[in-house]
Coordinates of C-alpha atoms in Angstrom, one line a residue:
M1 CA 103.6 114.4 88.8
N2 CA 104.8 117.5 86.9
A3 CA 107.7 115.5 85.4
Y4 CA 105.3 112.9 84.2
I5 CA 103.0 115.5 82.5
Q6 CA 106.0 117.2 80.9
E7 CA 107.3 113.9 79.6
K8 CA 103.9 113.0 78.2
D9 CA 103.6 116.4 76.5
M10 CA 107.1 116.1 75.0
S11 CA 106.7 112.5 73.8
Q12 CA 103.3 113.1 72.3
S13 CA 103.3 113.5 68.5
E14 CA 100.9 115.9 66.8
D15 CA 98.9 113.1 65.2
E16 CA 98.1 111.4 68.5
N17 CA 94.7 112.0 70.0
P18 CA 95.1 112.9 73.8
E19 CA 91.5 111.8 74.6
Q20 CA 92.1 108.3 73.0
E21 CA 95.4 108.0 75.0
I22 CA 93.6 108.7 78.2
I23 CA 90.9 106.2 77.3
N24 CA 93.6 103.6 76.6
E25 CA 95.3 104.2 79.9
V26 CA 92.0 103.9 81.8
D27 CA 91.1 100.7 79.9
A28 CA 94.4 99.2 81.0
L29 CA 93.4 99.9 84.7
T30 CA 90.0 98.3 84.5
M31 CA 89.2 94.6 84.9
E32 CA 86.3 92.6 83.9
I33 CA 85.4 89.8 86.3
D34 CA 84.1 86.7 84.6
K35 CA 80.9 85.5 86.3
N36 CA 82.2 81.9 85.9
L37 CA 85.3 82.2 88.2
S38 CA 86.0 78.5 88.4
S39 CA 89.3 77.5 86.8
D40 CA 88.6 73.8 87.5
L41 CA 86.0 73.0 84.9
S42 CA 85.4 69.6 86.4
N43 CA 84.2 71.2 89.7
P44 CA 82.4 74.5 89.2
D45 CA 82.0 75.0 93.0
I46 CA 85.7 75.6 93.4
F47 CA 87.7 78.8 92.5
D48 CA 91.4 78.1 92.4
N49 CA 93.5 81.1 93.3
Y50 CA 97.3 81.2 93.6
T51 CA 97.7 79.6 97.0
C52 CA 94.7 77.5 97.6
P53 CA 91.2 76.6 96.4
V54 CA 88.3 78.8 97.6
P55 CA 84.6 78.0 97.4
A56 CA 83.3 79.6 94.2
K57 CA 80.7 81.6 96.1
N58 CA 83.6 83.5 97.7
G59 CA 85.9 83.7 94.6
K60 CA 84.3 86.8 93.2
L61 CA 84.5 88.5 96.6
H62 CA 88.2 87.7 96.8
I63 CA 89.0 89.1 93.3
Q64 CA 86.8 92.2 93.9
N65 CA 88.5 92.9 97.2
L66 CA 91.9 92.7 95.6
A67 CA 90.9 94.9 92.7
D68 CA 89.4 97.5 95.0
N69 CA 92.5 97.6 97.2
S70 CA 94.8 97.7 94.1
L71 CA 92.9 100.7 92.6
S72 CA 92.8 102.5 95.9
H73 CA 96.6 102.1 96.2
L74 CA 97.1 103.2 92.6
L75 CA 95.1 106.4 93.2
T76 CA 96.1 107.3 96.7
R77 CA 99.5 105.5 97.2
S78 CA 98.3 104.7 100.7
I79 CA 98.8 101.2 102.2
P80 CA 95.8 100.2 104.2
Q81 CA 96.2 98.4 107.5
S82 CA 96.3 94.6 107.2
E83 CA 92.9 94.2 108.9
N84 CA 91.4 96.0 105.8
F85 CA 92.2 92.9 103.8
I86 CA 90.2 90.5 105.9
I87 CA 87.0 89.9 103.9
S88 CA 84.7 89.1 106.8
G89 CA 85.0 88.8 110.6
R90 CA 87.4 86.6 112.4
Y91 CA 88.1 83.0 111.6
S92 CA 85.2 80.6 112.0
T93 CA 84.2 77.1 111.1
K94 CA 81.6 78.4 108.6
I95 CA 83.8 80.1 105.9
F96 CA 87.3 79.0 104.8
H97 CA 89.2 82.3 104.2
G98 CA 92.2 80.8 102.3
I99 CA 95.9 80.6 103.0
M100 CA 98.3 83.4 103.6
L101 CA 101.9 83.2 102.7
D102 CA 104.3 83.5 105.6
T103 CA 107.8 84.6 104.6
G104 CA 109.4 82.5 107.4
A105 CA 108.6 84.1 110.7
A106 CA 107.0 80.9 111.9
K107 CA 109.3 78.5 110.0
I108 CA 106.5 76.0 109.9
S109 CA 103.0 76.1 108.3
T110 CA 100.1 76.5 110.7
A111 CA 96.3 76.7 110.7
V112 CA 93.9 77.9 113.2
H113 CA 91.6 75.1 114.4
K114 CA 88.4 76.8 113.3
Q115 CA 89.7 77.4 109.8
A116 CA 91.0 73.8 109.6
Q117 CA 87.5 72.7 110.4
A118 CA 86.1 75.0 107.7
Y119 CA 88.6 73.7 105.2
T120 CA 87.7 70.0 105.9
S121 CA 84.0 70.7 105.7
E122 CA 84.5 72.4 102.3
F123 CA 87.1 70.2 100.7
G124 CA 87.3 67.0 102.8
G125 CA 90.2 65.6 104.8
D126 CA 90.8 65.0 108.5
I127 CA 92.8 66.5 111.2
D128 CA 95.4 63.9 112.1
T129 CA 95.3 63.8 115.9
P130 CA 98.2 61.4 116.7
T131 CA 100.5 64.4 116.2
I132 CA 98.9 66.4 119.1
G133 CA 101.6 68.4 120.9
S134 CA 104.3 67.9 118.3
L135 CA 104.6 71.7 117.9
T136 CA 104.3 74.7 120.2
A137 CA 103.8 78.0 118.3
H138 CA 104.6 81.3 119.9
F139 CA 102.5 84.4 118.8
G140 CA 103.3 87.6 120.6
I141 CA 103.0 86.9 124.4
G142 CA 101.0 83.7 124.0
K143 CA 101.7 80.2 122.8
S144 CA 99.7 77.3 121.5
S145 CA 100.4 73.6 121.2
S146 CA 99.5 71.6 118.1
L147 CA 96.1 70.0 118.1
G148 CA 97.1 67.8 115.2
T149 CA 98.1 68.2 111.5
L150 CA 96.2 68.6 108.3
E151 CA 97.5 67.5 105.0
I152 CA 96.5 69.6 102.0
N153 CA 97.1 68.6 98.4
F154 CA 98.7 71.4 96.4
P155 CA 99.6 71.2 92.7
I156 CA 103.4 71.2 93.5
E157 CA 103.3 68.9 96.6
D158 CA 101.3 67.9 99.6
L159 CA 101.7 70.3 102.5
I160 CA 101.3 69.6 106.2
F161 CA 99.8 72.3 108.4
H162 CA 100.0 72.1 112.2
V163 CA 96.6 72.9 113.6
I164 CA 96.7 75.3 116.6
D165 CA 94.2 77.0 118.8
A166 CA 95.0 80.7 118.1
E167 CA 93.5 83.6 116.2
T168 CA 95.7 83.4 113.1
P169 CA 94.9 82.5 109.5
F170 CA 96.2 79.5 107.6
L171 CA 99.9 80.4 107.3
L172 CA 101.9 78.7 104.5
C173 CA 105.6 79.0 105.5
L174 CA 107.9 79.6 102.5

């Protein structure tokens, strides 16, 4: 921190206003959230984030949660436990929480059954049941067999998620 202050003091010319520089730096850290979060103008009920669409009613909550955690990390340099990033409760059939990126631990994309049902109720689609048992996923000391598959249309390509009965989020395997 001292090195940063010394560098700022040395790099600052006499005609610069220190108060204005602080205001400019704070402005760079702030973010305005547009009340109309929908990026799909043809369907204002959908908020399209980087990995999947989310109902517009939850879009502002997702962005605000990310902004809050980003600012907290910037100020404290602490990394909150992963459960701090869950917006509400465990996975249910009522609210689709989105899709998390999996860097390859599972080697296949999976979705918890309750969240697959929440997805299909929000965006349509069906769980394809002829594929029951085509996958057995191991999580910690437990395992779960596939209850079917769910195909989700992404901008790049359609993705297949194996639906399982476990307490995990949608995991998109990279």
